[in-house]
Short mmCIF file of the N, C-alpha and C atoms (twelve columns), coordinates in Angstrom:
data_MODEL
# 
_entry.id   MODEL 
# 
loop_
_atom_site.group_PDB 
_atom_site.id 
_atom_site.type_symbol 
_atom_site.label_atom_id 
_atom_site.label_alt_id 
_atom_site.label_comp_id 
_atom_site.label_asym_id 
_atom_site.label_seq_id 
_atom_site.Cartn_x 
_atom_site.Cartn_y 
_atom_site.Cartn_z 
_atom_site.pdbx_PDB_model_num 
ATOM 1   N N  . UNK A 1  111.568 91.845  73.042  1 
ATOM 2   C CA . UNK A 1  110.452 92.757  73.213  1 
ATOM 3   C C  . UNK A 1  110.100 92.913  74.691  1 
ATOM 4   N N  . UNK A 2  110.150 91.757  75.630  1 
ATOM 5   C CA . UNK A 2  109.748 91.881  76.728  1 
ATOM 6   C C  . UNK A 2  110.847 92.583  77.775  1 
ATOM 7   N N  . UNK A 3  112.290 92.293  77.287  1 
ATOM 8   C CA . UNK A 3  112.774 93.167  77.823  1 
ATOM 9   C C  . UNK A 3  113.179 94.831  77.424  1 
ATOM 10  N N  . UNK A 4  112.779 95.080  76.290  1 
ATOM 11  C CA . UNK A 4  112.232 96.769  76.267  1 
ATOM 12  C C  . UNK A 4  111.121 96.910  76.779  1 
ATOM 13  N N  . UNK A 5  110.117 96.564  76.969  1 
ATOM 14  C CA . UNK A 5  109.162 96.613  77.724  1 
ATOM 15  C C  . UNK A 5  109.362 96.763  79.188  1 
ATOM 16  N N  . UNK A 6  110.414 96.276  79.532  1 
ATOM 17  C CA . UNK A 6  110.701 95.893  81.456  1 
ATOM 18  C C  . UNK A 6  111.644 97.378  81.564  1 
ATOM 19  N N  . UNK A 7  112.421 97.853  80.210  1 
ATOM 20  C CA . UNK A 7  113.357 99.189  80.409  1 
ATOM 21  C C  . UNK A 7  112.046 100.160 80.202  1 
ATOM 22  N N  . UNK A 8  111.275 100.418 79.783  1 
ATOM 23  C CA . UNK A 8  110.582 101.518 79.799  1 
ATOM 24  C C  . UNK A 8  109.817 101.594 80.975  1 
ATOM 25  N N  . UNK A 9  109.048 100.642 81.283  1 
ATOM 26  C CA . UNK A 9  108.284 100.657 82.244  1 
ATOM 27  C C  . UNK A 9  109.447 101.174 83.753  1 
ATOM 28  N N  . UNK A 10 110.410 100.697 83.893  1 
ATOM 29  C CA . UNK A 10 111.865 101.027 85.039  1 
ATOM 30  C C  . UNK A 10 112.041 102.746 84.561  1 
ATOM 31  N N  . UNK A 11 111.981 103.052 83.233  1 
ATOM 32  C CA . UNK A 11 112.240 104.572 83.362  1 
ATOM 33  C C  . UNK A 11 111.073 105.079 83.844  1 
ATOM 34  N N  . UNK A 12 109.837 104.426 82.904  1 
ATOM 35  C CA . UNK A 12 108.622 105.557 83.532  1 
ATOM 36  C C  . UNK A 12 108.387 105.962 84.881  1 
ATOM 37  N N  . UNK A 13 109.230 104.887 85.934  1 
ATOM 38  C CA . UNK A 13 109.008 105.491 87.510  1 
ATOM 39  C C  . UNK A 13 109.630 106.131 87.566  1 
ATOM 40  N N  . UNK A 14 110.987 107.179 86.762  1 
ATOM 41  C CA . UNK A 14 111.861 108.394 87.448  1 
ATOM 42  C C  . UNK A 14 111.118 109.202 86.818  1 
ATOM 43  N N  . UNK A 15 109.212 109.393 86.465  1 
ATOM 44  C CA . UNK A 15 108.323 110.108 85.557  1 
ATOM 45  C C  . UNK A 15 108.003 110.801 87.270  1 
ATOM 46  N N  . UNK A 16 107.913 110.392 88.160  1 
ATOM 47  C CA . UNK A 16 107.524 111.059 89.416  1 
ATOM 48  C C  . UNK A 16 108.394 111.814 90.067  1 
ATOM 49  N N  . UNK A 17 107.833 113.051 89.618  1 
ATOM 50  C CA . UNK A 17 108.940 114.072 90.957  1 
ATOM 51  C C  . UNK A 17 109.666 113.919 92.152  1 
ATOM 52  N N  . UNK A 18 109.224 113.289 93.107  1 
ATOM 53  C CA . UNK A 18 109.384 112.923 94.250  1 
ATOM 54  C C  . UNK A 18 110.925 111.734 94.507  1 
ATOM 55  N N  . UNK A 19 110.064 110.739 93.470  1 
ATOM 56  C CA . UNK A 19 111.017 109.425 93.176  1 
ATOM 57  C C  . UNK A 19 111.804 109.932 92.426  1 
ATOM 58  N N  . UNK A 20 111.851 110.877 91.202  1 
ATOM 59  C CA . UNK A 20 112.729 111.048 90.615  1 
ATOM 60  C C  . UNK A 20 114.218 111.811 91.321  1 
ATOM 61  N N  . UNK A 21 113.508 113.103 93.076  1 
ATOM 62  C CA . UNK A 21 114.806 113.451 93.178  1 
ATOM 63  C C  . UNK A 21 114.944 112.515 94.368  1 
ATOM 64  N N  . UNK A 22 114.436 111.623 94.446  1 
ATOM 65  C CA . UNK A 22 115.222 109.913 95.630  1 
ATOM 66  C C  . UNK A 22 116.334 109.637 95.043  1 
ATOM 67  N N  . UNK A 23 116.068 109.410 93.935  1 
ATOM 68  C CA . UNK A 23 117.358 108.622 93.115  1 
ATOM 69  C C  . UNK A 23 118.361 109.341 92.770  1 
ATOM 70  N N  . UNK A 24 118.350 110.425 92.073  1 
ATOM 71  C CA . UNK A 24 119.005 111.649 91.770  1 
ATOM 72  C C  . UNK A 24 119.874 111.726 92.877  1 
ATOM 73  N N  . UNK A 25 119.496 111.821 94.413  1 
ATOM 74  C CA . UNK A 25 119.796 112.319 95.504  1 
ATOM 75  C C  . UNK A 25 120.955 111.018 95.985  1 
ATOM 76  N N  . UNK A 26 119.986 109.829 95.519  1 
ATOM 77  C CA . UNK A 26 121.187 108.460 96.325  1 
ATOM 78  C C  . UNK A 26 122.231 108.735 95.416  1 
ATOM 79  N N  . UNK A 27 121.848 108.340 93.876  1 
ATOM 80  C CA . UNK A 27 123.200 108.238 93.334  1 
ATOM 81  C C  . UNK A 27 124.254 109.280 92.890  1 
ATOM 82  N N  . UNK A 28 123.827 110.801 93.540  1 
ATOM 83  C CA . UNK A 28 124.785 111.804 93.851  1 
ATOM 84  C C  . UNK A 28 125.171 111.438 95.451  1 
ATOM 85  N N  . UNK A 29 124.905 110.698 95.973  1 
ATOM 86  C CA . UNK A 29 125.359 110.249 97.751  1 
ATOM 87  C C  . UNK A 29 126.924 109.845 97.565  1 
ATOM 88  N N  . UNK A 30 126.712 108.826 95.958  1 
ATOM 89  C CA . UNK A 30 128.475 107.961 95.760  1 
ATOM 90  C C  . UNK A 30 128.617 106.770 97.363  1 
ATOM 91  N N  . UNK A 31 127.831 106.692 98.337  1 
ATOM 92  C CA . UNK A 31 127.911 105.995 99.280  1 
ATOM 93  C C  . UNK A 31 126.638 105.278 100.082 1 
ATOM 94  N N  . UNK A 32 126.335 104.288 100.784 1 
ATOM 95  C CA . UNK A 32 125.346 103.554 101.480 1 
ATOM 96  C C  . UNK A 32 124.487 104.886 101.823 1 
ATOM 97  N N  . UNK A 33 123.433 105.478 101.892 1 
ATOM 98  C CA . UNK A 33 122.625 106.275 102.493 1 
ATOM 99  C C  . UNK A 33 121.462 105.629 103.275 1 
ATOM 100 N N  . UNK A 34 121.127 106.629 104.580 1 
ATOM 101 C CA . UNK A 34 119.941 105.856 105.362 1 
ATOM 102 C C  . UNK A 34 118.568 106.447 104.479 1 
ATOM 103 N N  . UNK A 35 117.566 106.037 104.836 1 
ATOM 104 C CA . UNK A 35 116.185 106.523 104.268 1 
ATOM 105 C C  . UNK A 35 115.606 108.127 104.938 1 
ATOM 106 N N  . UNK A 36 116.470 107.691 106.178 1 
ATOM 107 C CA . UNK A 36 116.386 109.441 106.600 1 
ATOM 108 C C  . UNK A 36 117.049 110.016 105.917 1 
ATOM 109 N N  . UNK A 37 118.201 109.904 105.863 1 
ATOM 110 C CA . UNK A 37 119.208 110.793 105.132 1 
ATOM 111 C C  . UNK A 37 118.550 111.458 103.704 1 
ATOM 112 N N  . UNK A 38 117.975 110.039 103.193 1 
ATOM 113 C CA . UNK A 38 117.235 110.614 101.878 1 
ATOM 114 C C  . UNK A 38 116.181 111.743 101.956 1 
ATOM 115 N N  . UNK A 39 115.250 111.361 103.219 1 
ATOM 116 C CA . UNK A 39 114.386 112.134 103.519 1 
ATOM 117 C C  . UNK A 39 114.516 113.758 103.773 1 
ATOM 118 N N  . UNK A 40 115.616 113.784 104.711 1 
ATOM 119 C CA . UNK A 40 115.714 115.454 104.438 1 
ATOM 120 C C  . UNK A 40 116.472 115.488 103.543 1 
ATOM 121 N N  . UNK A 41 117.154 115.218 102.502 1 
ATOM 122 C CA . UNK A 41 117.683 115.582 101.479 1 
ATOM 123 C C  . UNK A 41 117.133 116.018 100.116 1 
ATOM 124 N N  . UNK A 42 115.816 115.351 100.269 1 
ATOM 125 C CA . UNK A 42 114.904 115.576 98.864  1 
ATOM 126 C C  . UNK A 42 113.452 117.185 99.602  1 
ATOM 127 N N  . UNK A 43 113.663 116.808 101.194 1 
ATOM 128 C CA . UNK A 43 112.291 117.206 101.905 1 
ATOM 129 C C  . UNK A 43 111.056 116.816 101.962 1 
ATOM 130 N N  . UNK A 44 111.554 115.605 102.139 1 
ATOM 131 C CA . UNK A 44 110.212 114.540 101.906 1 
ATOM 132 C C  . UNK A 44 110.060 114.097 103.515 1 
ATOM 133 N N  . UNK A 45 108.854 113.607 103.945 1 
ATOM 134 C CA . UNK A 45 108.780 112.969 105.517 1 
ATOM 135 C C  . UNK A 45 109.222 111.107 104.944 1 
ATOM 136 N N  . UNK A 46 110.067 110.517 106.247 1 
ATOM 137 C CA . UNK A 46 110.717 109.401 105.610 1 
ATOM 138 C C  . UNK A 46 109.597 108.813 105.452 1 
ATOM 139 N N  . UNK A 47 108.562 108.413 105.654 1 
ATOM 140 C CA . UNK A 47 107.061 107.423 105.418 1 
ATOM 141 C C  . UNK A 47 107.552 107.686 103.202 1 
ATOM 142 N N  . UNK A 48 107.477 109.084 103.132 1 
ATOM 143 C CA . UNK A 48 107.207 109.102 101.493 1 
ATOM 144 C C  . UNK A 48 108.203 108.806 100.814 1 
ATOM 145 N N  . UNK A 49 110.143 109.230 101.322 1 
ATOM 146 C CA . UNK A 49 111.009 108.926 101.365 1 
ATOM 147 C C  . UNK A 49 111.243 106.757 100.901 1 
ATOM 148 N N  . UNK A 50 110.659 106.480 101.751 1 
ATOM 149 C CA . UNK A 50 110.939 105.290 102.349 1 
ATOM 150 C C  . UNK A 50 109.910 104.209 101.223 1 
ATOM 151 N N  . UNK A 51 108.743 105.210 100.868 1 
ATOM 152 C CA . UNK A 51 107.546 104.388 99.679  1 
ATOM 153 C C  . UNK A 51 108.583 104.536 98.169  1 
ATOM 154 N N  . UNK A 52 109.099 105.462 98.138  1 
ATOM 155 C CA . UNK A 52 109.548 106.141 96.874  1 
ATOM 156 C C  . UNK A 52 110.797 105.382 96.988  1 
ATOM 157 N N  . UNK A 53 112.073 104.685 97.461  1 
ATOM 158 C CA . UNK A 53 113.152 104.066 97.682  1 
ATOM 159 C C  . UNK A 53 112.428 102.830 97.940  1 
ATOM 160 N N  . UNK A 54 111.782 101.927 98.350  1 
ATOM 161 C CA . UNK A 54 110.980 100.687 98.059  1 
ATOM 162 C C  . UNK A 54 110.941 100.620 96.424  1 
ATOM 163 N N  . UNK A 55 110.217 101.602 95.855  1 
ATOM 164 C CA . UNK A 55 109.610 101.241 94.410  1 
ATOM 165 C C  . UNK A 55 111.465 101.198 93.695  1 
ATOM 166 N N  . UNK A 56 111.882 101.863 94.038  1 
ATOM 167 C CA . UNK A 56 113.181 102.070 93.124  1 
ATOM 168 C C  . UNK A 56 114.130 101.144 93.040  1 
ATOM 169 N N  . UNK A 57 114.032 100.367 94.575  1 
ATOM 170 C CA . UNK A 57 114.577 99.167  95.008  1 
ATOM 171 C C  . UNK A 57 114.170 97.855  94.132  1 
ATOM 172 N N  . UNK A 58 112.709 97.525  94.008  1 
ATOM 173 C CA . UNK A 58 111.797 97.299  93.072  1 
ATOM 174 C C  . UNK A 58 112.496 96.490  91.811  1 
ATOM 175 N N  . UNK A 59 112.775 97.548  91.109  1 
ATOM 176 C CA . UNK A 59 112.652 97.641  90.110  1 
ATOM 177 C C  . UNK A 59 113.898 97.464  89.833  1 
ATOM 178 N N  . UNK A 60 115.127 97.510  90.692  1 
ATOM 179 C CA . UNK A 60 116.395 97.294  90.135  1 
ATOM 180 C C  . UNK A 60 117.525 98.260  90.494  1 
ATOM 181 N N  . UNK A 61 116.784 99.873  90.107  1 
ATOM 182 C CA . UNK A 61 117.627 101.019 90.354  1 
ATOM 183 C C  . UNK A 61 118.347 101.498 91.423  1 
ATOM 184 N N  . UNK A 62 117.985 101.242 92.790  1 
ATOM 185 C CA . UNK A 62 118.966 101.340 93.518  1 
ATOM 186 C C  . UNK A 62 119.060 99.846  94.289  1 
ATOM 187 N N  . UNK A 63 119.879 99.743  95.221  1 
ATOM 188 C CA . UNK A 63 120.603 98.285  95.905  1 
ATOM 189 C C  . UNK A 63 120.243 98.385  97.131  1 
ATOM 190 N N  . UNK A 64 119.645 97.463  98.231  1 
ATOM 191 C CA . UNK A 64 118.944 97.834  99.453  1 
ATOM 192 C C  . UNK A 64 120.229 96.744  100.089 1 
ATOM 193 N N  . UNK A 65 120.348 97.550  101.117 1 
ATOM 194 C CA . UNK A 65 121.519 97.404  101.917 1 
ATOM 195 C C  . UNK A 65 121.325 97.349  103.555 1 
ATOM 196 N N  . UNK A 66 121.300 96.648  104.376 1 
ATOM 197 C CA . UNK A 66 120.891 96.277  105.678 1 
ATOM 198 C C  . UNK A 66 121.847 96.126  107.118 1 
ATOM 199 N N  . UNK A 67 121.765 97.135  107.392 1 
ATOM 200 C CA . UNK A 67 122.743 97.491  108.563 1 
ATOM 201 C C  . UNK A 67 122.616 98.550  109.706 1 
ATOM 202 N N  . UNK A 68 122.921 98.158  111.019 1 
ATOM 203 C CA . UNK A 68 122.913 99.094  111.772 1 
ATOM 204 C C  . UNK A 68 123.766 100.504 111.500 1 
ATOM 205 N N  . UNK A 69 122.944 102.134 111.878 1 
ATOM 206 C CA . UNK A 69 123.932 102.703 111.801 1 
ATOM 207 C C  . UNK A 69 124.154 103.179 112.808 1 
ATOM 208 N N  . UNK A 70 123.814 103.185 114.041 1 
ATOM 209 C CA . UNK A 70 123.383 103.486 115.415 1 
ATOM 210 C C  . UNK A 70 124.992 102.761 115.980 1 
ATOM 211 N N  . UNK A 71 125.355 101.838 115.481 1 
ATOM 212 C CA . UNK A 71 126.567 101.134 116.406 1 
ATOM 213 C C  . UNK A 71 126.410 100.297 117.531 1 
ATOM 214 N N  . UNK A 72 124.707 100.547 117.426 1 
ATOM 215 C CA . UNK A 72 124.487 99.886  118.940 1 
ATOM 216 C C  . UNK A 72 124.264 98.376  118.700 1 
ATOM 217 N N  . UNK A 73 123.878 97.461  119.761 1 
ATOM 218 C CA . UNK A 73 124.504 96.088  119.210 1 
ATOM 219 C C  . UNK A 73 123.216 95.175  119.942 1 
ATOM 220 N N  . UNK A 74 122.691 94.053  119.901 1 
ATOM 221 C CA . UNK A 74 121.831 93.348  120.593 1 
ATOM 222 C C  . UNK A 74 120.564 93.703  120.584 1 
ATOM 223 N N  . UNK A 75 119.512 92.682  120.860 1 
ATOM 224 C CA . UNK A 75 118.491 92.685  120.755 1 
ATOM 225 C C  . UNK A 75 117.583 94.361  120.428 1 
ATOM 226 N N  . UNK A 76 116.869 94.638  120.007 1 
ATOM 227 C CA . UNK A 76 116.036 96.028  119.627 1 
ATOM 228 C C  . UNK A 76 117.050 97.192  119.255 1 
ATOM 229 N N  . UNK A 77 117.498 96.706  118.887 1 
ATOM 230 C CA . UNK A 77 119.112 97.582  117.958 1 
ATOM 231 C C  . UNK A 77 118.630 98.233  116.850 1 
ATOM 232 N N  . UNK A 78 118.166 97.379  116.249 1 
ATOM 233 C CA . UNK A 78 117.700 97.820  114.687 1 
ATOM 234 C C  . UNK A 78 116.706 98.126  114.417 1 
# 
């Protein structure tokens, strides 16, 4: 019971427009995406981008992944 409870409550967050095309958007990506990337991709500013991929992270649905993409290397890099 408690885990149908934990699957509904995980769908009811793709109930939000916003979050719903975050996810839509990563897992049509097929690859690592930045939070910008998401951001103009849905047309969201990354602040809302970035709240909406937190919750999704959350919860299971997408995989948070930590890396420079800049290439640049040493201290204030990231």
């Amino acid at each position: 019971m408690r885990d149908r409870a934990r699957a509904l409550e995980t769908i009811g967050l793709l109930d939000e427009p916003v979050r719903r095309a975050a996810y839509d958007w990563v897992a049509g990506a097929g690859r690592a995406v930045s939070r910008d990337e998401v951001a103009a991709g849905i047309g969201a500013s990354r602040a809302l981008a970035a709240f909406h991929l937190d919750r999704l992270a959350r919860s299971g649905l997408v995989e948070v992944e930590c890396r420079r993409l800049s290439g640049r290397t040493g201290p204030g890099a990231g």
